[in-house]
Amino acid sequence: MGTPSSPNAPDPHDGEAAGRLAPSLPRRIAHFDLDTFFVSVERALAPSLIGKPVLVGGSGGRGVVASASYESREFGCHSAQPMSQALRLCPQAVVVPPHFDRYQESSRAFHTILRDESPIVEPSGIDEAYADLTGLGEGGTGARAAAERVRARTREELNLPVSVCIAGSRTTAKVGSDRAKPDGLLEVPVGEDAAFLAPLPLRELPLVGPRFGEQLAALGVRTIGGAAALDARWLEQRFGRAGVVLSERARGLDPTPVRAGGRGARSVSREVTFGEDVTDLERLRRTLRDHAERVGSDLRGQQRRARTVTLKLRWADFTTLNRSRTLERPVQSTDDLAAAGWGLLDELLARESLRPVRLIGLGATNLVEDAVQLGFDDGSARRAEQVDRAVDEIRGRYGRDSVTRGM
DNA sequence: TCTGGGGTCCTAGGACCC
DNA sequence: TCTGGGGTCCTAGGACCC
């Protein structure tokens, strides 16, 4: 395989390096995407759901659809839709509350199959992954055969349908796996990425969301080929970096390598939308502390610390604010994270009065490896960390609700 | 009966330093 | 004393993705 063994080795797919290094094999990038993932996992566990319109998501007043079966989509249901709206469109739908631990488990098993069958796998979210199948050869050893094995094993071992596209770049493979659904395999022949993309609606290109799509539609551009035909410099002037990327991707150019294992997370956060708006400051502070506990636990599990802590607030009118603070020393403990969150909340409320709060969240960014030496006078910090470790340990064994801390 | 929760990346302005 | 430019960090917001 053309994998660089050292992190500093030039990427064989990156621009000129490709020509100088290997006798450049055509890139074969696969994108795997589990179909209606949450619904499929629920069906694997409860076959009575098969064939019915199923909506996985929050059923409360503010719940949204996380995953909608194809039967429900016939009625106009889709993910991210308010559940109330989905049920108006399809009253006979079966609503299933999400079971994220089950999805994590299936996701892990799926990624294990992928790593068995492909040399370089980059997970991309819970239900998809890229694989670099370049140089696998033809026939039984080829890229297509590897993709077929993944599909067969995922179906047999996990009872889950997965769609895949093999193409010359990540972007094309990603667009193609959507086109392959449900439960299909699509291969874009070598050198035909641009031709494959050209007739497709622009909105199918990742990067083009509602907003960008609208701006481009206003210019009369509605297909990927239409964007490919525009002058690249003009796109850059008009849209900046997004214009440059659009121009390249629309022409099937995307040298981004598949990175084995992906990268570590850049941030960790928790947030909650209350069932009803909250004006009780103590309740907000308690919620922030719960978030700090879980964010801290994640950081400790990853052996990382955060240099920056962010408070997120959403008022009842959906206005959303972020307030962040970069600390002198990177933090990891529940106490430090909570203190930073409370401080940000206090500062905010010193400037504007408290309005009914719909959502409150706490985030940790600017993450660094946990190599910080505590000074000799940091006895209290050391004790706090010991408590954190003990709490993590008990929760790991007996579940999250097994320990309750005071404020 | 509006709009979840977890992320990534980009932009833009201001502070600060050289 | 005035003026300029570049680079980096921090903060806030927003588009986009699953």
Tab-separated table of C-alpha atoms (C1' of nucleotides) in Angstrom:
chain	number	residue	atom	x	y	z
A	1	MET	CA	0.000	0.000	0.000
A	2	GLY	CA	1.069	3.555	-0.477
A	3	THR	CA	0.789	4.391	3.182
A	4	PRO	CA	3.474	6.628	4.584
A	5	SER	CA	4.896	4.754	7.541
A	6	SER	CA	6.284	7.874	9.175
A	7	PRO	CA	4.037	10.817	9.984
A	8	ASN	CA	6.513	13.067	8.223
A	9	ALA	CA	6.612	11.137	4.977
A	10	PRO	CA	5.119	13.036	2.062
A	11	ASP	CA	1.585	12.035	1.312
A	12	PRO	CA	1.687	9.947	-1.862
A	13	HIS	CA	-1.630	11.404	-2.975
A	14	ASP	CA	-0.639	14.965	-2.380
A	15	GLY	CA	0.003	16.948	-5.534
A	16	GLU	CA	3.421	16.614	-7.113
A	17	ALA	CA	4.618	14.028	-4.633
A	18	ALA	CA	2.362	11.484	-6.309
A	19	GLY	CA	4.193	11.822	-9.587
A	20	ARG	CA	7.648	11.570	-8.115
A	21	LEU	CA	7.072	8.731	-5.698
A	22	ALA	CA	5.300	5.557	-6.681
A	23	PRO	CA	4.411	4.640	-10.248
A	24	SER	CA	1.169	6.370	-9.340
A	25	LEU	CA	-1.582	3.849	-8.957
A	26	PRO	CA	-5.030	5.306	-9.441
A	27	ARG	CA	-6.514	6.251	-6.063
A	28	ARG	CA	-9.403	4.087	-4.976
A	29	ILE	CA	-11.182	5.653	-2.038
A	30	ALA	CA	-14.245	4.020	-0.516
A	31	HIS	CA	-16.877	5.695	1.608
A	32	PHE	CA	-19.029	3.365	3.698
A	33	ASP	CA	-22.279	4.618	5.169
A	34	LEU	CA	-24.615	2.572	7.371
A	35	ASP	CA	-28.172	3.024	6.109
A	36	THR	CA	-30.634	4.707	8.516
A	37	PHE	CA	-28.205	3.586	11.194
A	38	PHE	CA	-30.193	4.053	14.419
A	39	VAL	CA	-33.334	2.578	12.856
A	40	SER	CA	-31.353	-0.396	11.535
A	41	VAL	CA	-29.831	-1.142	14.931
A	42	GLU	CA	-33.257	-1.001	16.576
A	43	ARG	CA	-34.593	-3.361	13.926
A	44	ALA	CA	-31.718	-5.774	14.409
A	45	LEU	CA	-32.789	-5.979	18.060
A	46	ALA	CA	-36.550	-5.874	17.451
A	47	PRO	CA	-37.449	-7.438	14.085
A	48	SER	CA	-41.102	-6.469	14.571
A	49	LEU	CA	-40.030	-2.962	13.498
A	50	ILE	CA	-39.040	-4.206	10.039
A	51	GLY	CA	-41.290	-2.883	7.298
A	52	LYS	CA	-42.914	-0.258	9.522
A	53	PRO	CA	-42.360	3.485	9.464
A	54	VAL	CA	-39.935	4.024	12.356
A	55	LEU	CA	-38.673	7.266	13.849
A	56	VAL	CA	-35.803	7.192	16.318
A	57	GLY	CA	-35.603	10.340	18.386
A	58	GLY	CA	-36.857	12.317	21.346
A	59	SER	CA	-40.580	12.025	21.867
A	60	GLY	CA	-40.927	14.983	24.227
A	61	GLY	CA	-42.218	18.351	23.127
A	62	ARG	CA	-38.791	19.472	21.931
A	63	GLY	CA	-37.595	16.194	20.486
A	64	VAL	CA	-36.322	15.850	16.943
A	65	VAL	CA	-35.938	12.906	14.589
A	66	ALA	CA	-32.454	11.393	14.751
A	67	SER	CA	-33.088	8.662	12.196
A	68	ALA	CA	-36.093	8.041	9.928
A	69	SER	CA	-36.788	4.738	8.162
A	70	TYR	CA	-37.408	4.764	4.435
A	71	GLU	CA	-41.076	3.878	5.051
A	72	SER	CA	-41.474	7.100	7.072
A	73	ARG	CA	-39.602	9.132	4.469
A	74	GLU	CA	-42.388	8.325	2.027
A	75	PHE	CA	-44.500	10.642	4.173
A	76	GLY	CA	-41.934	13.432	4.222
A	77	CYS	CA	-40.218	12.528	7.482
A	78	HIS	CA	-36.480	13.107	7.754
A	79	SER	CA	-33.783	13.455	10.372
A	80	ALA	CA	-33.386	16.742	12.275
A	81	GLN	CA	-37.117	17.337	11.861
A	82	PRO	CA	-39.126	18.195	14.981
A	83	MET	CA	-40.753	14.960	16.102
A	84	SER	CA	-44.126	16.674	16.405
A	85	GLN	CA	-43.961	17.642	12.745
A	86	ALA	CA	-42.864	14.155	11.687
A	87	LEU	CA	-45.799	12.632	13.555
A	88	ARG	CA	-48.218	15.003	11.908
A	89	LEU	CA	-46.953	13.781	8.545
A	90	CYS	CA	-46.951	10.132	9.574
A	91	PRO	CA	-49.146	9.522	12.631
A	92	GLN	CA	-48.791	5.744	12.345
A	93	ALA	CA	-44.991	5.910	12.770
A	94	VAL	CA	-43.450	3.917	15.602
A	95	VAL	CA	-41.342	6.237	17.754
A	96	VAL	CA	-38.319	4.650	19.410
A	97	PRO	CA	-36.224	6.556	21.954
A	98	PRO	CA	-32.521	6.518	21.072
A	99	HIS	CA	-30.188	3.979	22.717
A	100	PHE	CA	-26.794	5.483	22.118
A	101	ASP	CA	-24.893	2.758	23.941
A	102	ARG	CA	-26.282	0.213	21.473
A	103	TYR	CA	-25.289	2.398	18.538
A	104	GLN	CA	-21.784	2.819	19.912
A	105	GLU	CA	-21.461	-0.917	20.240
A	106	SER	CA	-22.601	-1.578	16.657
A	107	SER	CA	-20.386	1.225	15.429
A	108	ARG	CA	-17.327	-0.277	17.089
A	109	ALA	CA	-18.068	-3.702	15.621
A	110	PHE	CA	-18.534	-2.175	12.173
A	111	HIS	CA	-15.215	-0.358	12.355
A	112	THR	CA	-13.529	-3.581	13.434
A	113	ILE	CA	-14.830	-5.315	10.296
A	114	LEU	CA	-13.563	-2.411	8.209
A	115	ARG	CA	-10.096	-2.607	9.706
A	116	ASP	CA	-10.068	-6.363	9.063
A	117	GLU	CA	-10.788	-5.885	5.403
A	118	SER	CA	-8.992	-2.662	4.574
A	119	PRO	CA	-5.486	-1.425	5.360
A	120	ILE	CA	-6.305	2.248	5.961
A	121	VAL	CA	-9.586	3.195	7.638
A	122	GLU	CA	-10.643	6.609	8.866
A	123	PRO	CA	-13.829	6.677	10.941
A	124	SER	CA	-16.022	9.659	10.196
A	125	GLY	CA	-18.790	9.899	12.713
A	126	ILE	CA	-20.674	7.023	14.272
A	127	ASP	CA	-22.075	5.525	11.086
A	128	GLU	CA	-19.539	6.113	8.323
A	129	ALA	CA	-15.917	5.703	7.388
A	130	TYR	CA	-13.459	6.217	4.578
A	131	ALA	CA	-11.047	3.523	3.425
A	132	ASP	CA	-8.097	3.879	1.085
A	133	LEU	CA	-8.207	0.801	-1.141
A	134	THR	CA	-5.561	2.038	-3.578
A	135	GLY	CA	-3.334	-0.662	-5.044
A	136	LEU	CA	-5.402	-3.621	-3.903
A	137	GLY	CA	-5.278	-5.110	-7.380
A	138	GLU	CA	-7.992	-6.754	-9.415
A	139	GLY	CA	-10.517	-9.522	-8.921
A	140	GLY	CA	-10.662	-11.202	-5.531
A	141	THR	CA	-7.918	-8.972	-4.165
A	142	GLY	CA	-9.336	-5.772	-5.584
A	143	ALA	CA	-11.016	-2.734	-4.040
A	144	ARG	CA	-14.466	-3.832	-5.086
A	145	ALA	CA	-14.007	-7.292	-3.589
A	146	ALA	CA	-12.861	-5.758	-0.290
A	147	ALA	CA	-15.914	-3.490	-0.226
A	148	GLU	CA	-18.186	-6.445	-0.969
A	149	ARG	CA	-16.655	-8.388	1.917
A	150	VAL	CA	-17.321	-5.504	4.288
A	151	ARG	CA	-20.916	-5.346	3.134
A	152	ALA	CA	-21.420	-9.106	3.445
A	153	ARG	CA	-19.883	-9.307	6.902
A	154	THR	CA	-21.757	-6.259	8.191
A	155	ARG	CA	-24.977	-7.838	6.986
A	156	GLU	CA	-24.191	-11.289	8.403
A	157	GLU	CA	-22.517	-10.399	11.680
A	158	LEU	CA	-24.352	-7.216	12.631
A	159	ASN	CA	-27.548	-7.543	10.619
A	160	LEU	CA	-27.017	-4.013	9.281
A	161	PRO	CA	-27.236	-2.708	5.702
A	162	VAL	CA	-24.325	-0.572	4.543
A	163	SER	CA	-23.892	1.345	1.307
A	164	VAL	CA	-20.552	2.111	-0.273
A	165	CYS	CA	-19.046	3.982	-3.182
A	166	ILE	CA	-15.535	3.525	-4.558
A	167	ALA	CA	-14.140	6.513	-6.444
A	168	GLY	CA	-11.018	8.564	-7.019
A	169	SER	CA	-11.458	10.913	-4.062
A	170	ARG	CA	-13.142	11.214	-0.705
A	171	THR	CA	-15.644	13.750	-1.935
A	172	THR	CA	-16.788	11.684	-4.891
A	173	ALA	CA	-16.965	8.544	-2.743
A	174	LYS	CA	-19.064	10.402	-0.173
A	175	VAL	CA	-21.504	11.721	-2.772
A	176	GLY	CA	-21.622	8.281	-4.365
A	177	SER	CA	-22.401	6.357	-1.177
A	178	ASP	CA	-25.525	8.483	-0.787
A	179	ARG	CA	-26.466	7.596	-4.354
A	180	ALA	CA	-25.832	3.903	-3.642
A	181	LYS	CA	-28.475	3.840	-0.905
A	182	PRO	CA	-30.245	1.822	0.160
A	183	ASP	CA	-27.927	-1.142	0.667
A	184	GLY	CA	-25.932	-0.693	-2.527
A	185	LEU	CA	-22.441	-0.591	-3.975
A	186	LEU	CA	-21.439	1.928	-6.598
A	187	GLU	CA	-18.094	2.190	-8.312
A	188	VAL	CA	-17.054	5.294	-10.237
A	189	PRO	CA	-14.541	4.199	-12.898
A	190	VAL	CA	-11.009	5.564	-12.699
A	191	GLY	CA	-10.821	9.076	-14.119
A	192	GLU	CA	-14.577	9.624	-14.217
A	193	ASP	CA	-15.188	11.462	-10.956
A	194	ALA	CA	-15.981	14.799	-12.610
A	195	ALA	CA	-18.294	13.201	-15.165
A	196	PHE	CA	-20.102	11.303	-12.419
A	197	LEU	CA	-20.607	14.434	-10.310
A	198	ALA	CA	-21.525	16.860	-13.088
A	199	PRO	CA	-25.269	16.173	-13.468
A	200	LEU	CA	-25.988	15.903	-9.736
A	201	PRO	CA	-27.756	18.646	-7.758
A	202	LEU	CA	-25.249	20.977	-6.109
A	203	ARG	CA	-26.753	20.315	-2.691
A	204	GLU	CA	-25.433	16.744	-2.832
A	205	LEU	CA	-21.864	18.042	-2.615
A	206	PRO	CA	-20.667	18.158	0.993
A	207	LEU	CA	-19.838	21.793	1.791
A	208	VAL	CA	-22.922	23.090	0.041
A	209	GLY	CA	-25.543	23.508	2.755
A	210	PRO	CA	-28.811	25.453	2.713
A	211	ARG	CA	-27.108	28.821	2.836
A	212	PHE	CA	-24.326	28.290	0.305
A	213	GLY	CA	-26.743	26.419	-1.937
A	214	GLU	CA	-29.124	29.356	-1.929
A	215	GLN	CA	-26.384	31.826	-2.849
A	216	LEU	CA	-25.248	29.624	-5.703
A	217	ALA	CA	-28.807	29.048	-6.898
A	218	ALA	CA	-29.219	32.823	-7.026
A	219	LEU	CA	-26.323	32.805	-9.494
A	220	GLY	CA	-28.143	30.222	-11.561
A	221	VAL	CA	-25.902	27.334	-10.489
A	222	ARG	CA	-27.852	24.233	-9.591
A	223	THR	CA	-25.676	21.268	-10.532
A	224	ILE	CA	-22.182	20.243	-9.489
A	225	GLY	CA	-21.141	20.500	-13.133
A	226	GLY	CA	-22.444	24.055	-13.176
A	227	ALA	CA	-20.120	24.964	-10.321
A	228	ALA	CA	-17.231	23.140	-12.011
A	229	ALA	CA	-17.699	25.334	-15.072
A	230	LEU	CA	-17.347	28.605	-13.141
A	231	ASP	CA	-14.053	30.471	-13.111
A	232	ALA	CA	-12.055	29.371	-10.079
A	233	ARG	CA	-10.612	32.832	-9.353
A	234	TRP	CA	-14.010	34.414	-9.554
A	235	LEU	CA	-15.358	31.840	-7.075
A	236	GLU	CA	-12.490	32.610	-4.726
A	237	GLN	CA	-13.097	36.347	-4.892
A	238	ARG	CA	-16.759	35.863	-4.269
A	239	PHE	CA	-16.713	33.157	-1.572
A	240	GLY	CA	-13.184	33.067	-0.211
A	241	ARG	CA	-11.848	29.726	0.848
A	242	ALA	CA	-15.218	28.049	0.407
A	243	GLY	CA	-15.105	29.138	-3.238
A	244	VAL	CA	-11.701	27.547	-3.762
A	245	VAL	CA	-12.797	24.273	-2.200
A	246	LEU	CA	-16.057	24.286	-4.137
A	247	SER	CA	-14.222	24.760	-7.403
A	248	GLU	CA	-11.891	21.849	-6.730
A	249	ARG	CA	-14.442	19.424	-5.347
A	250	ALA	CA	-16.928	20.122	-8.118
A	251	ARG	CA	-14.279	19.056	-10.611
A	252	GLY	CA	-13.622	15.849	-8.682
A	253	LEU	CA	-10.351	17.158	-7.252
A	254	ASP	CA	-9.823	16.332	-3.589
A	255	PRO	CA	-6.338	15.198	-2.598
A	256	THR	CA	-7.233	14.927	1.112
A	257	PRO	CA	-5.682	11.655	2.278
A	258	VAL	CA	-7.485	8.995	4.280
A	259	ARG	CA	-5.807	9.108	7.693
A	260	ALA	CA	-5.705	5.795	9.496
A	261	GLY	CA	-7.619	6.077	12.736
A	262	GLY	CA	-8.592	9.671	12.058
A	263	ARG	CA	-7.470	12.408	14.407
A	264	GLY	CA	-8.157	12.840	18.046
A	265	ALA	CA	-11.117	15.041	18.927
A	266	ARG	CA	-10.512	18.792	18.879
A	267	SER	CA	-13.146	19.505	21.469
A	268	VAL	CA	-15.379	17.851	24.024
A	269	SER	CA	-18.739	19.254	25.060
A	270	ARG	CA	-22.070	18.563	26.709
A	271	GLU	CA	-25.271	20.488	26.336
A	272	VAL	CA	-28.895	20.038	27.207
A	273	THR	CA	-32.113	21.566	26.001
A	274	PHE	CA	-34.514	21.795	28.915
A	275	GLY	CA	-38.015	20.446	28.535
A	276	GLU	CA	-39.194	23.876	29.618
A	277	ASP	CA	-37.225	27.101	29.731
A	278	VAL	CA	-35.359	27.674	32.977
A	279	THR	CA	-34.941	30.923	34.901
A	280	ASP	CA	-33.629	29.395	38.133
A	281	LEU	CA	-29.949	30.336	38.389
A	282	GLU	CA	-29.183	27.512	40.826
A	283	ARG	CA	-30.614	25.000	38.394
A	284	LEU	CA	-28.379	26.402	35.658
A	285	ARG	CA	-25.348	26.147	37.887
A	286	ARG	CA	-26.164	22.564	38.842
A	287	THR	CA	-26.589	21.648	35.180
A	288	LEU	CA	-23.250	23.230	34.361
A	289	ARG	CA	-21.643	21.148	37.063
A	290	ASP	CA	-23.151	17.966	35.638
A	291	HIS	CA	-21.756	18.946	32.242
A	292	ALA	CA	-18.356	19.620	33.831
A	293	GLU	CA	-18.391	16.173	35.371
A	294	ARG	CA	-18.996	14.488	32.037
A	295	VAL	CA	-16.686	16.708	29.978
A	296	GLY	CA	-13.998	16.206	32.627
A	297	SER	CA	-14.519	12.475	32.621
A	298	ASP	CA	-14.052	12.412	28.830
A	299	LEU	CA	-10.892	14.501	29.084
A	300	ARG	CA	-9.477	12.287	31.813
A	301	GLY	CA	-10.305	9.209	29.748
A	302	GLN	CA	-8.412	10.701	26.807
A	303	GLN	CA	-5.595	11.877	29.072
A	304	ARG	CA	-5.966	15.402	27.838
A	305	ARG	CA	-6.538	18.848	29.290
A	306	ALA	CA	-8.382	21.854	27.978
A	307	ARG	CA	-6.866	25.300	27.711
A	308	THR	CA	-10.171	26.924	26.791
A	309	VAL	CA	-13.591	26.485	28.371
A	310	THR	CA	-16.763	27.639	26.610
A	311	LEU	CA	-20.203	28.353	28.017
A	312	LYS	CA	-23.100	28.044	25.594
A	313	LEU	CA	-26.496	29.550	26.297
A	314	ARG	CA	-29.631	29.604	24.206
A	315	TRP	CA	-32.404	31.935	25.252
A	316	ALA	CA	-36.040	31.016	24.805
A	317	ASP	CA	-36.126	32.958	21.530
A	318	PHE	CA	-33.371	30.664	20.198
A	319	THR	CA	-30.700	33.363	20.269
A	320	THR	CA	-27.494	31.503	21.031
A	321	LEU	CA	-24.426	32.880	22.806
A	322	ASN	CA	-20.975	31.467	23.377
A	323	ARG	CA	-18.618	32.851	26.008
A	324	SER	CA	-15.173	31.381	26.282
A	325	ARG	CA	-12.096	31.840	28.394
A	326	THR	CA	-8.567	30.613	27.875
A	327	LEU	CA	-7.023	29.691	31.183
A	328	GLU	CA	-3.509	30.130	32.473
A	329	ARG	CA	-3.120	26.416	32.956
A	330	PRO	CA	-4.919	23.665	31.028
A	331	VAL	CA	-7.570	21.954	33.145
A	332	GLN	CA	-9.112	18.542	33.435
A	333	SER	CA	-10.832	18.316	36.802
A	334	THR	CA	-14.562	18.607	37.257
A	335	ASP	CA	-14.004	21.400	39.781
A	336	ASP	CA	-11.862	23.498	37.448
A	337	LEU	CA	-14.224	23.051	34.510
A	338	ALA	CA	-17.252	23.892	36.626
A	339	ALA	CA	-15.530	26.926	38.133
A	340	ALA	CA	-14.678	28.239	34.672
A	341	GLY	CA	-18.259	27.668	33.491
A	342	TRP	CA	-19.719	29.410	36.530
A	343	GLY	CA	-17.308	32.290	36.094
A	344	LEU	CA	-18.390	32.767	32.493
A	345	LEU	CA	-22.039	32.605	33.511
A	346	ASP	CA	-21.502	35.178	36.283
A	347	GLU	CA	-19.690	37.523	33.910
A	348	LEU	CA	-22.443	37.247	31.344
A	349	LEU	CA	-25.135	37.908	33.925
A	350	ALA	CA	-23.218	40.920	35.223
A	351	ARG	CA	-23.780	42.492	31.806
A	352	GLU	CA	-27.226	41.340	30.887
A	353	SER	CA	-30.146	40.144	32.896
A	354	LEU	CA	-31.125	36.511	32.983
A	355	ARG	CA	-33.757	35.570	30.433
A	356	PRO	CA	-35.514	32.204	30.228
A	357	VAL	CA	-32.888	29.672	29.172
A	358	ARG	CA	-33.678	26.980	26.638
A	359	LEU	CA	-30.249	25.342	26.459
A	360	ILE	CA	-27.071	25.405	28.463
A	361	GLY	CA	-23.806	23.758	27.489
A	362	LEU	CA	-20.176	23.510	28.470
A	363	GLY	CA	-17.330	22.869	26.073
A	364	ALA	CA	-13.605	22.223	26.301
A	365	THR	CA	-11.332	23.174	23.391
A	366	ASN	CA	-7.683	23.905	22.765
A	367	LEU	CA	-6.882	20.441	24.046
A	368	VAL	CA	-3.374	19.458	25.043
A	369	GLU	CA	-1.836	16.150	26.033
A	370	ASP	CA	-1.965	15.553	29.742
A	371	ALA	CA	1.663	16.098	30.641
A	372	VAL	CA	1.219	18.963	33.048
A	373	GLN	CA	3.298	18.761	36.201
A	374	LEU	CA	1.542	20.062	39.235
A	375	GLY	CA	3.644	22.348	41.354
A	376	PHE	CA	4.569	21.330	44.930
A	377	ASP	CA	2.026	23.784	46.306
A	378	ASP	CA	-0.848	22.232	44.395
A	379	GLY	CA	-1.968	19.901	47.122
A	380	SER	CA	-5.624	20.831	46.784
A	381	ALA	CA	-5.552	20.351	43.011
A	382	ARG	CA	-3.978	16.958	43.548
A	383	ARG	CA	-6.715	15.978	45.988
A	384	ALA	CA	-9.397	17.135	43.543
A	385	GLU	CA	-7.889	14.941	40.868
A	386	GLN	CA	-7.864	11.962	43.191
A	387	VAL	CA	-11.570	12.484	43.852
A	388	ASP	CA	-12.221	12.740	40.096
A	389	ARG	CA	-10.403	9.502	39.451
A	390	ALA	CA	-12.344	7.741	42.173
A	391	VAL	CA	-15.652	9.013	40.783
A	392	ASP	CA	-14.702	8.003	37.218
A	393	GLU	CA	-13.766	4.560	38.490
A	394	ILE	CA	-17.037	4.002	40.344
A	395	ARG	CA	-19.109	5.340	37.472
A	396	GLY	CA	-17.174	3.144	35.051
A	397	ARG	CA	-18.115	0.098	37.103
A	398	TYR	CA	-21.586	0.834	38.326
A	399	GLY	CA	-22.989	3.415	35.939
A	400	ARG	CA	-23.260	7.162	35.814
A	401	ASP	CA	-25.905	7.521	38.481
A	402	SER	CA	-24.067	5.454	41.079
A	403	VAL	CA	-22.354	8.492	42.598
A	404	THR	CA	-23.783	11.899	43.335
A	405	ARG	CA	-21.526	14.776	44.238
A	406	GLY	CA	-22.425	17.766	46.273
A	407	MET	CA	-21.953	21.197	44.740
B	1	DT	C1'	-46.608	22.612	17.425
B	2	DC	C1'	-41.038	25.011	15.276
B	3	DT	C1'	-35.970	24.058	15.715
B	4	DG	C1'	-31.350	17.773	19.648
B	5	DG	C1'	-26.623	16.895	20.589
B	6	DG	C1'	-22.135	16.039	19.124
B	7	DG	C1'	-18.744	17.843	16.370
B	8	DT	C1'	-15.473	20.531	12.400
B	9	DC	C1'	-13.785	24.484	10.091
B	10	DC	C1'	-13.723	29.391	8.641
B	11	DT	C1'	-13.991	34.422	9.264
B	12	DA	C1'	-13.223	38.721	11.295
B	13	DG	C1'	-11.834	42.057	14.631
B	14	DG	C1'	-8.861	43.419	18.367
B	15	DA	C1'	-4.824	42.878	21.345
B	16	DC	C1'	-0.181	42.455	21.386
B	17	DC	C1'	4.515	41.914	19.772
B	18	DC	C1'	8.354	42.662	16.701
C	1	DT	C1'	7.509	61.289	17.231
C	2	DC	C1'	5.024	59.226	13.610
C	3	DT	C1'	3.930	55.436	10.628
C	4	DG	C1'	3.571	50.751	8.676
C	5	DG	C1'	3.309	45.827	8.162
C	6	DG	C1'	3.326	40.993	9.573
C	7	DG	C1'	2.328	37.300	12.704
C	8	DT	C1'	-0.054	35.081	16.477
C	9	DC	C1'	-3.445	34.517	19.918
C	10	DC	C1'	-8.015	35.160	21.644
C	11	DT	C1'	-12.958	35.686	21.179
C	12	DA	C1'	-17.587	35.392	18.970
C	13	DG	C1'	-20.402	33.926	15.518
C	14	DG	C1'	-21.891	31.100	11.818
C	15	DA	C1'	-22.135	27.431	8.139
C	16	DC	C1'	-22.006	22.820	7.759
C	17	DC	C1'	-21.901	17.723	8.869
C	18	DC	C1'	-23.975	13.327	10.981
